[in-house]
Structure formats: C-alpha cells, structure tokens
C-alpha cells in the first residue's frame, strides 16, 4: 500500500520536493515520534513491522502514551520490545469510565516503574471540551478531578506530562499554574497543539513544548500553519498521533468513505513526510529541523536522551 515504506535497500521514491525525498530516505536524519499509540487496536499485531518500516525511514524513537489503566502493561511491554519509551496516564476520553481506584492504580504503577528508564512521562492526560457530553456536569468536573490528580502524581514522581488539549487550553493552564505553584517549572508536551498564539506562549512560558503532526499538512489549517511557522524553533516537537490524525495524503472525506475508499492508516513512518512539510513551512532544512526537534524532545522528556545513544 502507498503508506508502506520502501523495502530495505530500495531506492527512495522519486517525486516531491528535494527535502521530501531526503526525509523519506532517512539516511543520517533521525526523527522522534513523540506521540504514537502503537498499541492501538488498528495496528493489531503489525506494530513491530510498522515500527521497523518507520526506522528505515529515519524514525529513531517512538513515545507510546497510555490511555487507561487497562493498557498500561501493553504500552510498557511494547516500549521495551521495540526499544522505545512509554507514558502512563488516564486520557480524558477514558475518564467517563474510570474510577477513583484507577488513580490509585496509576500511583502504584508509577511507583513500581519509576526506575524504568523507558517510563518518560505521565500521559496522556488533559481535558477534552470538544465532545459535548464531556463539557457538562458531572463529566466536566470528573475530567478536571482526574487531570489535577494526575498532575499531582507527575509532581510526586518528578515526571513530565504529555497533555491532550482540545478546546481546553485555558483550563489546562489554570490547573498547571495552581498545581505547579512555587515548584520547579513544568516539563512536557502539549500534544497535537492547535490553540491561539497567546495560549501557545502561555504553555511555552510554563516550560512546555508544542507537539505538531499531520494536521499541519492541511492547507486549510491556517492558524495551525501560522503557529508552526512563528513559534520559536525551540518550542517544536514532532508527532504522528498515529493511528489518529492522518496527514492530508491519507485522509478521505466522509463522502469518499461512503463510496468505499478506506481511510488511510496513519503510522510512525509518516513522520518524515510530515516533518518535510513543517521544514518547508519554516524554510528550514530537514536536517536542521530533525536536530532541533530531537533536542527539544529530550528537553521535554529528559529520560529520552539516554535511550537515543
Ligand atoms: Zn494521543
């Protein structure tokens, strides 16, 4: 299929900009996918194959966030099997079904694995005010309670946080300021960031990096493209959020899907091509973008550095 990488030893495909071709070939250029759900059902047993294909394209490392207690062990094992890293946390879209006991189990898992060099953050946590039911009482309050409790656990175990931000930036920032008051600056990533310039600056001021992925490949994403062009290079980390957030070349409209065209599957191997789009938007060489974003990822998630050598 078109999303698969070239077989090992094959020449890079022709076409596209020079930067694009170099990025897809991999070579000496290394990328970090700071957010990919390699344990997702969509990948089934293919995760190791897709991961190997991504490596051929230059994806040196993947960060695999958890979404609920039930997948903690899966992400941990996958990270160890694949030589990648993982985060433990309860995603806002899984809070509705979560119980208070899940926070106790997260605390216990963080305590148990705190010496694991591959456990790099508490995540994926945050607030989702896009889904209408989650914006209203009592789920709104439950989301905020779980988010805040998990921020406190990140403080307790001195781990960065990987944040899910969807129509919730100001509220996320409020809790970060309150929970972090008087302490060390936060470390972490506002993943799939798509807020205003002011919100971007506020996350950066608190110590966060901003995660950019396939959404920037859509020409109509004007504010997001403006952001990725104008934030300081030190602010940017890259991600696919696979299997979600397909770049435009994998995206099919509802009409196309109704007519039988399947949605292309996003995967970590798409990262170099997404990165080439960002490099072009910033008028940067892909090599320069790769080096900067790798450095930034290690600043956001300090345990990564030891895993990259
Ligand atoms: Zn995610």
Short mmCIF file of C-alpha atoms and ligand atoms in Angstrom, two decimals:
data_model
loop_
_atom_site.label_atom_id
_atom_site.label_comp_id
_atom_site.label_asym_id
_atom_site.label_seq_id
_atom_site.Cartn_x
_atom_site.Cartn_y
_atom_site.Cartn_z
CA UNK A 1 0.00 0.00 0.00
CA UNK A 2 1.07 3.55 -0.59
CA UNK A 3 1.78 4.25 3.07
CA UNK A 4 4.32 1.45 3.40
CA UNK A 5 7.99 2.39 3.33
CA UNK A 6 10.35 1.24 0.60
CA UNK A 7 11.79 -2.24 1.14
CA UNK A 8 15.21 -2.27 2.74
CA UNK A 9 17.89 -1.37 0.23
CA UNK A 10 15.42 0.03 -2.27
CA UNK A 11 15.96 3.46 -3.77
CA UNK A 12 13.87 6.27 -2.35
CA UNK A 13 10.80 7.03 -4.46
CA UNK A 14 11.15 9.88 -6.91
CA UNK A 15 8.87 12.89 -6.83
CA UNK A 16 8.09 15.60 -4.32
CA UNK A 17 10.46 18.29 -3.21
CA UNK A 18 14.13 17.55 -2.65
CA UNK A 19 13.58 17.95 1.10
CA UNK A 20 10.73 15.50 0.99
CA UNK A 21 12.82 12.87 -0.83
CA UNK A 22 15.71 13.24 1.58
CA UNK A 23 13.34 12.99 4.54
CA UNK A 24 11.72 9.85 3.26
CA UNK A 25 15.04 8.20 2.58
CA UNK A 26 16.05 8.56 6.21
CA UNK A 27 19.80 8.20 5.96
CA UNK A 28 21.57 10.16 8.66
CA UNK A 29 18.47 12.09 9.59
CA UNK A 30 16.77 10.87 12.74
CA UNK A 31 13.31 11.76 13.93
CA UNK A 32 11.44 11.23 17.18
CA UNK A 33 7.73 10.49 17.04
CA UNK A 34 6.81 11.96 20.43
CA UNK A 35 3.25 10.62 20.35
CA UNK A 36 2.06 7.40 18.73
CA UNK A 37 -0.41 4.85 20.04
CA UNK A 38 1.40 1.78 18.74
CA UNK A 39 -0.69 -0.47 20.98
CA UNK A 40 -3.93 0.72 19.32
CA UNK A 41 -6.30 -1.91 18.01
CA UNK A 42 -5.98 -0.52 14.48
CA UNK A 43 -2.39 -1.78 14.34
CA UNK A 44 -3.29 -5.26 15.59
CA UNK A 45 -0.14 -7.39 15.54
CA UNK A 46 1.52 -5.17 12.93
CA UNK A 47 3.14 -2.74 15.35
CA UNK A 48 6.64 -4.31 15.14
CA UNK A 49 6.53 -4.35 11.32
CA UNK A 50 5.33 -0.75 11.09
CA UNK A 51 7.92 0.29 13.65
CA UNK A 52 10.68 -1.37 11.59
CA UNK A 53 9.46 0.37 8.43
CA UNK A 54 9.48 3.69 10.28
CA UNK A 55 13.04 3.04 11.43
CA UNK A 56 14.14 2.55 7.80
CA UNK A 57 12.69 6.00 7.09
CA UNK A 58 14.69 7.52 9.93
CA UNK A 59 12.27 7.39 12.86
CA UNK A 60 14.75 6.65 15.62
CA UNK A 61 12.37 6.62 18.56
CA UNK A 62 8.67 6.48 19.39
CA UNK A 63 6.96 7.59 22.60
CA UNK A 64 3.90 5.44 23.33
CA UNK A 65 1.37 7.06 25.72
CA UNK A 66 -1.17 5.07 27.69
CA UNK A 67 -4.87 5.99 27.70
CA UNK A 68 -6.32 3.87 30.53
CA UNK A 69 -5.18 1.50 33.26
CA UNK A 70 -6.10 -1.45 31.05
CA UNK A 71 -3.37 -0.58 28.53
CA UNK A 72 -0.56 0.29 30.97
CA UNK A 73 1.04 -3.11 30.63
CA UNK A 74 0.66 -3.15 26.83
CA UNK A 75 2.45 0.17 26.32
CA UNK A 76 5.18 -0.78 28.78
CA UNK A 77 5.84 -4.09 27.09
CA UNK A 78 5.69 -2.61 23.61
CA UNK A 79 8.18 0.12 24.52
CA UNK A 80 10.59 -2.50 25.87
CA UNK A 81 10.14 -4.84 22.90
CA UNK A 82 10.60 -2.10 20.32
CA UNK A 83 13.34 -0.15 22.10
CA UNK A 84 11.02 2.84 22.54
CA UNK A 85 9.52 4.64 25.54
CA UNK A 86 6.12 4.99 27.18
CA UNK A 87 3.95 7.16 29.41
CA UNK A 88 1.35 6.10 31.99
CA UNK A 89 -1.86 8.03 32.46
CA UNK A 90 -5.62 8.21 32.00
CA UNK A 91 -6.76 10.02 28.84
CA UNK A 92 -9.67 12.47 29.21
CA UNK A 93 -11.78 10.45 26.76
CA UNK A 94 -11.39 7.45 29.13
CA UNK A 95 -12.26 9.36 32.29
CA UNK A 96 -16.01 8.71 31.96
CA UNK A 97 -15.45 5.00 32.53
CA UNK A 98 -12.60 5.39 35.03
CA UNK A 99 -12.98 5.06 38.79
CA UNK A 100 -11.18 6.55 41.75
CA UNK A 101 -9.41 3.22 42.08
CA UNK A 102 -7.78 3.83 38.68
CA UNK A 103 -5.93 6.81 40.14
CA UNK A 104 -4.71 4.55 42.94
CA UNK A 105 -3.55 2.04 40.35
CA UNK A 106 -1.78 4.76 38.36
CA UNK A 107 0.00 5.87 41.51
CA UNK A 108 1.05 2.27 42.19
CA UNK A 109 2.24 1.73 38.60
CA UNK A 110 4.30 4.93 38.68
CA UNK A 111 5.85 3.84 41.98
CA UNK A 112 6.56 0.36 40.65
CA UNK A 113 8.16 1.53 37.39
CA UNK A 114 9.77 4.77 38.50
CA UNK A 115 13.22 3.27 37.99
CA UNK A 116 12.36 2.16 34.44
CA UNK A 117 14.43 4.27 32.03
CA UNK A 118 11.72 3.85 29.38
CA UNK A 119 8.96 5.43 31.50
CA UNK A 120 9.36 9.04 30.36
CA UNK A 121 6.18 10.88 31.42
CA UNK A 122 2.71 10.86 32.92
CA UNK A 123 0.35 10.78 29.92
CA UNK A 124 -1.78 11.04 28.07
CA UNK A 125 -3.75 13.30 30.40
CA UNK A 126 -5.69 16.50 29.95
CA UNK A 127 -9.13 17.89 29.23
CA UNK A 128 -11.40 17.43 26.21
CA UNK A 129 -14.14 20.03 25.82
CA UNK A 130 -14.84 19.13 22.20
CA UNK A 131 -17.13 16.18 22.91
CA UNK A 132 -20.41 17.83 24.14
CA UNK A 133 -21.21 15.30 26.88
CA UNK A 134 -17.77 15.81 28.41
CA UNK A 135 -18.29 19.57 28.77
CA UNK A 136 -21.28 19.21 31.07
CA UNK A 137 -21.71 18.27 34.68
CA UNK A 138 -20.79 15.80 36.07
CA UNK A 139 -18.22 14.70 33.46
CA UNK A 140 -16.65 18.11 33.21
CA UNK A 141 -15.84 18.09 36.93
CA UNK A 142 -14.73 14.46 36.76
CA UNK A 143 -12.31 15.30 33.94
CA UNK A 144 -10.86 18.18 35.95
CA UNK A 145 -10.52 16.00 39.03
CA UNK A 146 -8.64 13.28 37.11
CA UNK A 147 -6.45 15.84 35.33
CA UNK A 148 -5.50 17.58 38.56
CA UNK A 149 -4.86 14.33 40.44
CA UNK A 150 -2.58 13.18 37.62
CA UNK A 151 -0.68 16.48 37.61
CA UNK A 152 -0.09 15.90 41.31
CA UNK A 153 1.21 12.40 40.58
CA UNK A 154 3.59 13.84 37.97
CA UNK A 155 4.91 16.17 40.68
CA UNK A 156 5.18 13.29 43.16
CA UNK A 157 7.27 11.17 40.77
CA UNK A 158 9.07 14.16 39.17
CA UNK A 159 7.94 13.20 35.69
CA UNK A 160 6.99 15.40 32.73
CA UNK A 161 3.39 15.39 31.48
CA UNK A 162 2.02 14.72 27.99
CA UNK A 163 -1.14 16.78 27.58
CA UNK A 164 -4.27 16.28 25.47
CA UNK A 165 -5.55 19.75 24.59
CA UNK A 166 -8.89 20.08 22.82
CA UNK A 167 -10.79 23.32 23.35
CA UNK A 168 -9.35 23.23 26.85
CA UNK A 169 -6.07 25.16 26.76
CA UNK A 170 -7.01 27.88 29.25
CA UNK A 171 -8.39 25.42 31.77
CA UNK A 172 -5.33 23.16 31.41
CA UNK A 173 -3.10 26.17 32.00
CA UNK A 174 -5.06 27.22 35.10
CA UNK A 175 -4.52 23.83 36.77
CA UNK A 176 -0.87 23.72 35.72
CA UNK A 177 -0.32 27.10 37.36
CA UNK A 178 -2.13 26.08 40.55
CA UNK A 179 -0.60 22.62 40.98
CA UNK A 180 2.87 23.83 39.99
CA UNK A 181 2.80 26.93 42.18
CA UNK A 182 6.05 27.50 44.00
CA UNK A 183 7.66 24.41 42.47
CA UNK A 184 10.03 23.69 39.62
CA UNK A 185 8.88 24.60 36.08
CA UNK A 186 6.81 22.01 34.28
CA UNK A 187 8.33 19.74 31.68
CA UNK A 188 6.33 18.08 28.95
CA UNK A 189 4.43 18.40 25.72
CA UNK A 190 1.12 19.99 24.78
CA UNK A 191 0.39 17.33 22.19
CA UNK A 192 -1.43 17.99 18.90
CA UNK A 193 -1.43 21.63 19.88
CA UNK A 194 -3.91 23.80 17.98
CA UNK A 195 -4.61 26.87 20.09
CA UNK A 196 -4.14 30.61 19.80
CA UNK A 197 -0.81 32.42 19.75
CA UNK A 198 -1.45 33.60 23.31
CA UNK A 199 -2.18 30.06 24.53
CA UNK A 200 0.95 28.79 22.77
CA UNK A 201 3.05 31.43 24.53
CA UNK A 202 1.46 30.51 27.87
CA UNK A 203 2.40 26.83 27.51
CA UNK A 204 5.93 27.78 26.48
CA UNK A 205 6.24 30.13 29.45
CA UNK A 206 5.33 27.25 31.79
CA UNK A 207 8.08 25.07 30.28
CA UNK A 208 6.18 23.04 27.67
CA UNK A 209 7.00 22.12 24.10
CA UNK A 210 4.24 22.04 21.48
CA UNK A 211 3.58 18.82 19.54
CA UNK A 212 2.83 19.21 15.81
CA UNK A 213 1.75 16.44 13.45
CA UNK A 214 -0.39 15.54 10.46
CA UNK A 215 -2.89 18.37 10.98
CA UNK A 216 -0.34 20.91 9.69
CA UNK A 217 -0.34 19.18 6.29
CA UNK A 218 -3.83 20.52 5.53
CA UNK A 219 -3.68 23.83 3.68
CA UNK A 220 -6.93 24.96 5.29
CA UNK A 221 -5.37 24.68 8.78
CA UNK A 222 -4.40 28.34 8.61
CA UNK A 223 -3.94 29.12 12.33
CA UNK A 224 -2.04 25.90 12.95
CA UNK A 225 0.26 26.58 9.98
CA UNK A 226 0.76 30.12 11.22
CA UNK A 227 1.72 28.72 14.65
CA UNK A 228 4.20 26.18 13.34
CA UNK A 229 5.81 28.94 11.27
CA UNK A 230 6.04 31.53 14.02
CA UNK A 231 6.74 29.77 17.34
CA UNK A 232 10.43 29.59 18.23
CA UNK A 233 12.17 26.52 16.80
CA UNK A 234 12.97 25.54 20.43
CA UNK A 235 9.22 25.07 21.00
CA UNK A 236 8.56 22.35 18.43
CA UNK A 237 8.40 18.60 18.82
CA UNK A 238 7.02 16.26 16.18
CA UNK A 239 4.42 13.52 16.42
CA UNK A 240 2.12 11.42 14.26
CA UNK A 241 -0.51 10.69 16.96
CA UNK A 242 -0.98 7.55 14.88
CA UNK A 243 -3.29 5.86 14.16
CA UNK A 244 -5.27 9.13 14.56
CA UNK A 245 -4.71 12.47 12.81
CA UNK A 246 -3.92 11.26 9.28
CA UNK A 247 -1.96 13.72 7.14
CA UNK A 248 -3.80 15.04 4.07
CA UNK A 249 -2.33 12.38 1.77
CA UNK A 250 -4.03 9.65 3.82
CA UNK A 251 -7.24 11.50 4.55
CA UNK A 252 -10.51 10.55 2.87
CA UNK A 253 -13.67 12.63 3.20
CA UNK A 254 -16.90 11.21 4.59
CA UNK A 255 -18.21 11.09 1.01
CA UNK A 256 -15.20 9.14 -0.21
CA UNK A 257 -15.52 6.72 2.68
CA UNK A 258 -19.22 6.23 1.93
CA UNK A 259 -18.20 5.39 -1.64
CA UNK A 260 -15.88 2.69 -0.37
CA UNK A 261 -12.47 4.39 -0.15
CA UNK A 262 -10.89 3.40 3.15
CA UNK A 263 -9.30 5.98 5.43
CA UNK A 264 -5.54 5.65 5.08
CA UNK A 265 -3.86 4.39 8.22
CA UNK A 266 -1.57 6.86 9.89
CA UNK A 267 1.60 5.32 11.33
CA UNK A 268 5.02 6.43 12.68
CA UNK A 269 6.59 6.01 9.23
CA UNK A 270 4.63 9.08 8.09
CA UNK A 271 6.65 11.31 10.40
CA UNK A 272 9.48 12.20 7.95
CA UNK A 273 6.97 13.33 5.33
CA UNK A 274 5.01 15.39 7.89
CA UNK A 275 8.33 16.85 9.06
CA UNK A 276 9.23 17.78 5.47
CA UNK A 277 6.03 19.85 5.28
CA UNK A 278 6.94 21.65 8.52
CA UNK A 279 10.50 22.22 7.31
CA UNK A 280 9.14 23.74 4.10
CA UNK A 281 6.70 25.96 6.03
CA UNK A 282 9.59 27.27 8.13
CA UNK A 283 12.03 27.42 5.20
CA UNK A 284 14.37 25.15 7.12
CA UNK A 285 16.46 22.21 6.00
CA UNK A 286 15.07 18.86 7.14
CA UNK A 287 18.35 18.08 8.83
CA UNK A 288 18.17 21.26 10.87
CA UNK A 289 14.56 20.51 11.84
CA UNK A 290 15.44 16.94 12.80
CA UNK A 291 18.30 18.04 15.01
CA UNK A 292 16.33 20.80 16.69
CA UNK A 293 13.21 18.72 17.33
CA UNK A 294 15.26 15.80 18.68
CA UNK A 295 16.98 18.18 21.07
CA UNK A 296 13.61 19.69 22.05
CA UNK A 297 12.09 16.26 22.68
CA UNK A 298 14.96 15.43 25.03
CA UNK A 299 14.38 18.70 26.88
CA UNK A 300 10.67 17.95 27.26
CA UNK A 301 11.22 14.30 28.23
CA UNK A 302 14.73 14.20 29.77
CA UNK A 303 14.88 10.40 30.09
CA UNK A 304 14.79 10.15 26.28
CA UNK A 305 18.38 11.30 25.88
CA UNK A 306 19.81 8.12 27.41
CA UNK A 307 17.62 5.98 25.14
CA UNK A 308 18.83 7.56 21.90
CA UNK A 309 22.51 6.58 22.14
ZN1 LIG B 1 -2.86 10.56 21.89
#
